[in-house]
Amino acid sequence: MGVDPAMRLSVLDLVPVRTDQSTSDALAATTHLAQTADRLGYTRYWLAEHHNMPAVAATSPPVLIAHLAAHTSHVRLGSGGVMLPNHAPLAVAEQFALLEAAHPGRIDLGIGRAPGSDPVTSLALRGAAGRDDRDIEAFPEYLDDVVALMSARGVRVPLPRDLMRENYILKATPAAVTEPQLWLLGSSMYSAHLAAAKGLPYVFAHHFSGQGTAEALEVYRSEFRPSDLAAEPVTFLTVNAVVAETRDEAMALLLPNLQMMGRLRTGQPLGPLDLVEDAEQQELSPQAQRVVEGALKRAVVGTPTDAADQVRALADEFGVDEVMVNPVASARRGTDPATAPARDTTLELLAKELF
């Protein structure tokens, strides 16, 4: 039995890199996964921005979106998200206005405030461009700038009176007909308050945080102010997912991701995503093991029937009609490096149950 027909499924992809893969291999696997989502009828497919992480190849959402848009036909493509303090608002607006012009009606711009990297990488990203923590403080204003710059009207920039023009119109693209849909991403109460105040669609990173999801969505809905971008609250949440024919196989495929999260959250050195056989030989510290247990509790994992029930329960618990799954399955030794069959299978088995 399927869910309410109004419910939608989408995909979040960090472009994981396994120990047996090159970056090219990981991108080939992601291209096939996006095509699988497109063929099965998933609503949107989002790419993340993370920097200098051995297990993540998704560093530039607009570049990946352009690549995948050329290899898909229907699925909406977007960023989950662009970390705005790393970039000039005009640069972001130009990139996504151009993507929307090339693929009208298929582009989402999800924006976040976090750096998406460690402090050293943040310095390399922002320092050379003259950006610093003031850009984090200016995040609300930068959001407004991106919205206005992508619009047909552009932004009126006041200039000194002694210049030839007292006002200057700045646009991300010469003749916008449609605009990307803007979403605010977050994992805290700050983002919930801001999305509500600005009347923005809002996505909570349940897959990453798992804490405060209900509270953040309640604040967003109760404080929401209608805007030109959304007449009423629009929201969904993200969840890590691995679906296989048996629960034991799903758990085995999920283990490498769980262990990576354990190492990340406890400050241990990171590497590419382990294959299943290597993960099964690993031992974690008690602190990292507690992280693993917490991540497992908020993941969708199991057989197709059980996983579909978990997705329905999530949608019901948090009152959303869309769930974005992050298919985090690794692979077994001997898998073609340019493929990620267990990730494809997760999407296929969920679609069979829920569409």
Short mmCIF file of C-alpha atoms in Angstrom, two decimals:
data_model
loop_
_atom_site.label_atom_id
_atom_site.label_comp_id
_atom_site.label_asym_id
_atom_site.label_seq_id
_atom_site.Cartn_x
_atom_site.Cartn_y
_atom_site.Cartn_z
CA MET A 1 0.00 0.00 0.00
CA GLY A 2 1.41 3.42 -0.96
CA VAL A 3 1.35 6.71 0.87
CA ASP A 4 -1.03 9.56 0.24
CA PRO A 5 -0.66 10.41 -3.48
CA ALA A 6 0.33 13.95 -2.49
CA MET A 7 3.50 12.69 -0.77
CA ARG A 8 6.75 13.15 -2.65
CA LEU A 9 10.18 11.53 -2.41
CA SER A 10 13.41 13.34 -3.27
CA VAL A 11 17.14 12.59 -3.12
CA LEU A 12 20.10 14.22 -1.37
CA ASP A 13 23.53 13.26 -2.72
CA LEU A 14 26.89 14.12 -1.14
CA VAL A 15 28.66 12.14 -3.90
CA PRO A 16 30.39 9.71 -1.53
CA VAL A 17 33.82 8.38 -2.50
CA ARG A 18 34.58 4.79 -1.45
CA THR A 19 38.06 3.39 -0.86
CA ASP A 20 37.85 1.61 -4.23
CA GLN A 21 36.85 4.73 -6.17
CA SER A 22 38.50 7.70 -7.84
CA THR A 23 36.63 11.00 -8.01
CA SER A 24 35.73 10.14 -11.60
CA ASP A 25 34.27 6.83 -10.44
CA ALA A 26 32.18 8.53 -7.77
CA LEU A 27 30.84 11.06 -10.28
CA ALA A 28 29.95 8.28 -12.71
CA ALA A 29 28.01 6.51 -9.94
CA THR A 30 26.22 9.75 -9.03
CA THR A 31 25.27 10.36 -12.67
CA HIS A 32 23.66 6.92 -12.83
CA LEU A 33 21.92 7.48 -9.49
CA ALA A 34 20.44 10.78 -10.73
CA GLN A 35 19.21 9.02 -13.85
CA THR A 36 17.61 6.35 -11.65
CA ALA A 37 15.83 9.04 -9.62
CA ASP A 38 14.72 10.74 -12.84
CA ARG A 39 13.35 7.50 -14.30
CA LEU A 40 11.52 6.49 -11.12
CA GLY A 41 9.73 9.82 -10.63
CA TYR A 42 11.55 11.35 -7.65
CA THR A 43 10.69 15.02 -7.25
CA ARG A 44 14.10 16.63 -6.79
CA TYR A 45 17.78 15.70 -6.62
CA TRP A 46 20.03 17.91 -4.54
CA LEU A 47 23.82 18.14 -4.31
CA ALA A 48 25.75 19.33 -1.26
CA GLU A 49 28.70 21.66 -0.72
CA HIS A 50 31.42 20.10 1.45
CA HIS A 51 35.12 20.87 1.16
CA ASN A 52 38.34 18.95 1.77
CA MET A 53 36.62 15.75 2.91
CA PRO A 54 38.15 12.46 1.66
CA ALA A 55 34.76 10.74 1.42
CA VAL A 56 32.81 13.56 -0.28
CA ALA A 57 33.21 14.72 -3.89
CA ALA A 58 30.36 17.27 -3.87
CA THR A 59 32.24 20.55 -3.51
CA SER A 60 30.51 22.69 -6.15
CA PRO A 61 26.72 22.29 -6.44
CA PRO A 62 26.24 24.50 -9.53
CA VAL A 63 28.87 22.55 -11.49
CA LEU A 64 27.29 19.23 -10.53
CA ILE A 65 23.78 20.51 -11.26
CA ALA A 66 24.82 21.54 -14.77
CA HIS A 67 26.38 18.13 -15.35
CA LEU A 68 23.36 16.18 -14.09
CA ALA A 69 20.85 18.40 -15.85
CA ALA A 70 22.46 17.39 -19.13
CA HIS A 71 21.95 13.71 -18.23
CA THR A 72 18.36 13.84 -16.90
CA SER A 73 15.01 15.03 -18.20
CA HIS A 74 12.42 15.65 -15.49
CA VAL A 75 13.75 15.64 -11.92
CA ARG A 76 14.33 19.05 -10.30
CA LEU A 77 18.01 19.66 -9.57
CA GLY A 78 19.29 21.80 -6.75
CA SER A 79 21.78 22.55 -4.03
CA GLY A 80 21.51 21.06 -0.60
CA GLY A 81 23.00 23.52 -0.23
CA VAL A 82 25.20 26.40 -1.30
CA MET A 83 26.98 27.70 1.81
CA LEU A 84 26.40 31.40 1.20
CA PRO A 85 29.12 32.88 3.49
CA ASN A 86 31.68 31.18 1.23
CA HIS A 87 30.51 33.11 -1.84
CA ALA A 88 29.58 36.55 -3.07
CA PRO A 89 25.76 36.78 -3.40
CA LEU A 90 26.11 38.03 -6.98
CA ALA A 91 28.21 35.00 -7.96
CA VAL A 92 25.61 32.60 -6.53
CA ALA A 93 22.76 34.49 -8.17
CA GLU A 94 24.53 34.48 -11.55
CA GLN A 95 25.25 30.76 -11.40
CA PHE A 96 21.71 29.74 -10.55
CA ALA A 97 20.04 32.26 -12.84
CA LEU A 98 22.08 30.77 -15.68
CA LEU A 99 21.15 27.22 -14.66
CA GLU A 100 17.47 28.22 -14.59
CA ALA A 101 17.76 29.81 -18.02
CA ALA A 102 19.28 26.60 -19.40
CA HIS A 103 16.77 24.32 -17.63
CA PRO A 104 13.61 26.36 -16.91
CA GLY A 105 11.45 25.10 -14.07
CA ARG A 106 13.95 22.48 -12.92
CA ILE A 107 16.35 24.38 -10.65
CA ASP A 108 16.27 24.73 -6.85
CA LEU A 109 18.65 26.94 -4.89
CA GLY A 110 19.01 25.64 -1.35
CA ILE A 111 21.11 27.99 0.78
CA GLY A 112 22.82 27.34 4.12
CA ARG A 113 24.82 29.38 6.59
CA ALA A 114 27.36 26.78 7.79
CA PRO A 115 30.87 26.74 6.29
CA GLY A 116 30.67 23.17 5.01
CA SER A 117 34.30 22.65 5.92
CA ASP A 118 36.95 22.86 8.63
CA PRO A 119 38.41 26.22 9.79
CA VAL A 120 41.56 25.91 7.66
CA THR A 121 39.58 25.19 4.50
CA SER A 122 37.17 28.01 5.35
CA LEU A 123 40.12 30.38 5.52
CA ALA A 124 41.32 29.20 2.13
CA LEU A 125 37.83 29.61 0.67
CA ARG A 126 36.95 32.95 2.19
CA GLY A 127 40.21 34.59 3.21
CA ALA A 128 41.65 34.99 -0.28
CA ALA A 129 38.42 36.68 -1.35
CA GLY A 130 38.45 39.07 1.57
CA ARG A 131 35.55 37.31 3.28
CA ASP A 132 35.39 36.65 7.02
CA ASP A 133 32.91 36.05 9.85
CA ARG A 134 31.16 39.32 9.02
CA ASP A 135 29.76 37.49 6.02
CA ILE A 136 28.10 35.03 8.40
CA GLU A 137 26.58 37.90 10.35
CA ALA A 138 25.33 39.43 7.09
CA PHE A 139 23.67 36.16 6.02
CA PRO A 140 20.06 37.48 6.24
CA GLU A 141 20.89 40.47 4.04
CA TYR A 142 22.80 38.26 1.59
CA LEU A 143 19.69 36.07 1.25
CA ASP A 144 17.68 39.14 0.24
CA ASP A 145 20.40 40.11 -2.24
CA VAL A 146 20.37 36.71 -3.94
CA VAL A 147 16.58 36.80 -4.31
CA ALA A 148 16.58 40.30 -5.78
CA LEU A 149 19.56 39.71 -8.07
CA MET A 150 17.92 36.63 -9.65
CA SER A 151 14.69 38.49 -10.32
CA ALA A 152 13.82 40.29 -13.56
CA ARG A 153 13.93 43.65 -11.79
CA GLY A 154 17.42 43.27 -10.31
CA VAL A 155 18.83 45.45 -7.52
CA ARG A 156 19.11 49.23 -7.52
CA VAL A 157 22.57 50.19 -6.24
CA PRO A 158 22.91 53.77 -4.93
CA LEU A 159 25.97 55.55 -6.28
CA PRO A 160 27.62 58.85 -5.24
CA ARG A 161 26.01 61.90 -6.84
CA ASP A 162 29.21 62.93 -8.58
CA LEU A 163 29.07 59.82 -10.76
CA MET A 164 27.25 59.92 -14.08
CA ARG A 165 24.37 57.78 -12.77
CA GLU A 166 22.88 58.18 -9.33
CA ASN A 167 21.48 54.66 -9.43
CA TYR A 168 22.78 51.52 -11.02
CA ILE A 169 20.71 48.39 -11.76
CA LEU A 170 22.54 45.17 -10.99
CA LYS A 171 21.18 41.87 -12.33
CA ALA A 172 22.35 38.26 -12.23
CA THR A 173 21.17 37.71 -15.81
CA PRO A 174 20.04 40.13 -18.54
CA ALA A 175 16.51 38.86 -19.12
CA ALA A 176 15.18 36.44 -16.51
CA VAL A 177 11.87 34.78 -17.43
CA THR A 178 11.71 32.25 -14.59
CA GLU A 179 13.63 32.07 -11.33
CA PRO A 180 15.07 29.15 -9.35
CA GLN A 181 13.04 28.17 -6.30
CA LEU A 182 14.85 29.35 -3.18
CA TRP A 183 14.97 27.18 -0.05
CA LEU A 184 16.59 27.94 3.30
CA LEU A 185 18.43 24.99 4.83
CA GLY A 186 19.07 24.58 8.51
CA SER A 187 19.61 22.36 11.51
CA SER A 188 18.91 24.87 14.28
CA MET A 189 16.29 27.23 15.65
CA TYR A 190 18.13 30.18 14.05
CA SER A 191 17.27 28.95 10.57
CA ALA A 192 13.67 28.19 11.53
CA HIS A 193 13.13 31.76 12.81
CA LEU A 194 14.83 33.28 9.75
CA ALA A 195 12.92 31.19 7.20
CA ALA A 196 9.65 32.10 8.89
CA ALA A 197 10.48 35.80 9.06
CA LYS A 198 11.41 35.96 5.38
CA GLY A 199 8.59 33.72 4.18
CA LEU A 200 10.97 31.18 2.63
CA PRO A 201 10.49 27.47 1.99
CA TYR A 202 12.48 25.62 4.67
CA VAL A 203 14.29 22.28 4.85
CA PHE A 204 15.49 20.78 8.13
CA ALA A 205 18.63 18.62 8.03
CA HIS A 206 17.16 15.76 10.04
CA HIS A 207 19.71 13.35 8.53
CA PHE A 208 22.57 15.33 10.06
CA SER A 209 21.20 16.69 13.30
CA GLY A 210 18.25 14.58 14.37
CA GLN A 211 17.82 16.94 17.31
CA GLY A 212 15.13 19.57 17.54
CA THR A 213 13.40 18.71 14.27
CA ALA A 214 9.87 18.95 15.65
CA GLU A 215 10.62 22.16 17.55
CA ALA A 216 12.21 23.85 14.53
CA LEU A 217 9.33 22.96 12.23
CA GLU A 218 6.79 24.14 14.80
CA VAL A 219 8.55 27.50 15.14
CA TYR A 220 8.75 27.84 11.37
CA ARG A 221 5.06 27.13 10.88
CA SER A 222 3.82 29.24 13.78
CA GLU A 223 5.95 32.31 12.92
CA PHE A 224 5.67 32.11 9.13
CA ARG A 225 4.99 35.38 7.30
CA PRO A 226 3.65 35.03 3.74
CA SER A 227 5.90 36.42 1.02
CA ASP A 228 6.22 36.53 -2.75
CA LEU A 229 8.25 33.32 -2.48
CA ALA A 230 5.74 31.31 -0.43
CA ALA A 231 2.15 32.07 0.54
CA GLU A 232 2.21 29.48 3.33
CA PRO A 233 4.80 27.31 5.10
CA VAL A 234 6.53 24.89 2.73
CA THR A 235 8.88 22.35 4.25
CA PHE A 236 10.32 18.88 4.12
CA LEU A 237 13.12 17.01 5.89
CA THR A 238 16.08 14.82 5.02
CA VAL A 239 16.95 11.32 6.25
CA ASN A 240 19.75 8.82 5.63
CA ALA A 241 18.45 5.64 4.02
CA VAL A 242 19.58 2.16 3.03
CA VAL A 243 17.05 -0.34 1.70
CA ALA A 244 17.83 -3.94 0.74
CA GLU A 245 16.00 -7.24 0.38
CA THR A 246 16.92 -8.18 3.96
CA ARG A 247 17.51 -6.06 7.05
CA ASP A 248 20.87 -7.74 7.65
CA GLU A 249 22.08 -6.69 4.19
CA ALA A 250 20.79 -3.13 4.70
CA MET A 251 22.60 -2.91 8.03
CA ALA A 252 25.84 -4.18 6.49
CA LEU A 253 25.65 -1.60 3.69
CA LEU A 254 24.89 1.19 6.18
CA LEU A 255 27.75 0.34 8.57
CA PRO A 256 30.55 2.18 6.71
CA ASN A 257 28.55 5.44 6.74
CA LEU A 258 27.70 5.05 10.42
CA GLN A 259 31.34 4.51 11.29
CA MET A 260 32.40 7.53 9.23
CA MET A 261 29.90 9.68 11.13
CA GLY A 262 31.26 8.31 14.40
CA ARG A 263 34.79 9.32 13.45
CA LEU A 264 33.67 12.72 12.16
CA ARG A 265 31.75 13.63 15.30
CA THR A 266 34.57 12.54 17.62
CA GLY A 267 37.36 14.37 15.78
CA GLN A 268 39.15 11.32 14.43
CA PRO A 269 41.01 11.25 11.11
CA LEU A 270 38.75 10.70 8.12
CA GLY A 271 39.29 8.71 4.95
CA PRO A 272 37.23 7.52 2.00
CA LEU A 273 34.09 5.50 2.73
CA ASP A 274 35.02 1.92 3.65
CA LEU A 275 33.77 -1.10 1.78
CA VAL A 276 31.45 -3.35 3.80
CA GLU A 277 34.05 -6.04 4.45
CA ASP A 278 36.55 -3.50 5.81
CA ALA A 279 33.96 -1.78 8.00
CA GLU A 280 33.05 -5.10 9.58
CA GLN A 281 36.64 -5.38 10.84
CA GLN A 282 36.74 -1.89 12.36
CA GLU A 283 36.55 -1.10 16.06
CA LEU A 284 35.31 2.29 17.26
CA SER A 285 35.87 4.11 20.51
CA PRO A 286 32.96 4.04 22.98
CA GLN A 287 32.30 7.71 22.21
CA ALA A 288 32.17 7.08 18.47
CA GLN A 289 29.97 4.04 19.02
CA ARG A 290 27.43 6.22 20.81
CA VAL A 291 27.35 8.50 17.75
CA VAL A 292 26.75 5.43 15.58
CA GLU A 293 23.84 4.30 17.75
CA GLY A 294 22.24 7.74 17.60
CA ALA A 295 22.62 7.97 13.82
CA LEU A 296 21.12 4.51 13.40
CA LYS A 297 18.01 5.48 15.37
CA ARG A 298 17.16 8.31 12.96
CA ALA A 299 18.03 6.47 9.72
CA VAL A 300 15.62 4.65 7.43
CA VAL A 301 17.03 1.13 7.16
CA GLY A 302 15.62 -2.30 6.39
CA THR A 303 13.54 -4.25 3.91
CA PRO A 304 11.38 -2.42 1.36
CA THR A 305 8.21 -2.83 3.43
CA ASP A 306 9.85 -1.79 6.69
CA ALA A 307 11.68 1.14 5.10
CA ALA A 308 8.51 2.42 3.45
CA ASP A 309 6.72 2.26 6.80
CA GLN A 310 9.56 4.26 8.37
CA VAL A 311 9.27 6.94 5.68
CA ARG A 312 5.51 7.14 6.20
CA ALA A 313 6.02 7.41 9.96
CA LEU A 314 8.53 10.24 9.51
CA ALA A 315 6.19 12.14 7.21
CA ASP A 316 3.33 11.68 9.68
CA GLU A 317 5.38 12.59 12.76
CA PHE A 318 6.67 15.84 11.31
CA GLY A 319 3.67 16.73 9.15
CA VAL A 320 5.46 16.87 5.81
CA ASP A 321 4.34 15.66 2.40
CA GLU A 322 7.88 15.28 1.07
CA VAL A 323 10.85 13.31 2.40
CA MET A 324 14.34 13.64 0.93
CA VAL A 325 16.39 10.46 1.30
CA ASN A 326 20.17 10.45 1.36
CA PRO A 327 21.07 6.96 0.04
CA VAL A 328 24.25 6.26 2.01
CA ALA A 329 24.87 2.58 1.23
CA SER A 330 28.47 1.56 0.59
CA ALA A 331 29.41 -1.46 -1.54
CA ARG A 332 31.01 -4.87 -1.24
CA ARG A 333 34.46 -5.78 -2.52
CA GLY A 334 34.43 -6.56 -6.23
CA THR A 335 31.82 -3.93 -7.13
CA ASP A 336 32.54 -1.97 -10.30
CA PRO A 337 34.10 1.25 -8.93
CA ALA A 338 32.11 3.39 -11.38
CA THR A 339 28.84 2.15 -9.87
CA ALA A 340 27.00 2.28 -6.55
CA PRO A 341 24.43 -0.50 -6.97
CA ALA A 342 23.20 -0.46 -3.38
CA ARG A 343 22.41 3.25 -3.64
CA ASP A 344 20.41 2.65 -6.83
CA THR A 345 18.63 -0.27 -5.16
CA THR A 346 17.60 1.93 -2.23
CA LEU A 347 15.81 4.31 -4.60
CA GLU A 348 14.29 1.49 -6.65
CA LEU A 349 12.91 -0.45 -3.67
CA LEU A 350 11.48 2.66 -2.00
CA ALA A 351 9.83 3.73 -5.25
CA LYS A 352 8.16 0.35 -5.64
CA GLU A 353 6.60 0.68 -2.21
CA LEU A 354 5.74 4.36 -2.18
CA PHE A 355 4.88 5.37 -5.75
#
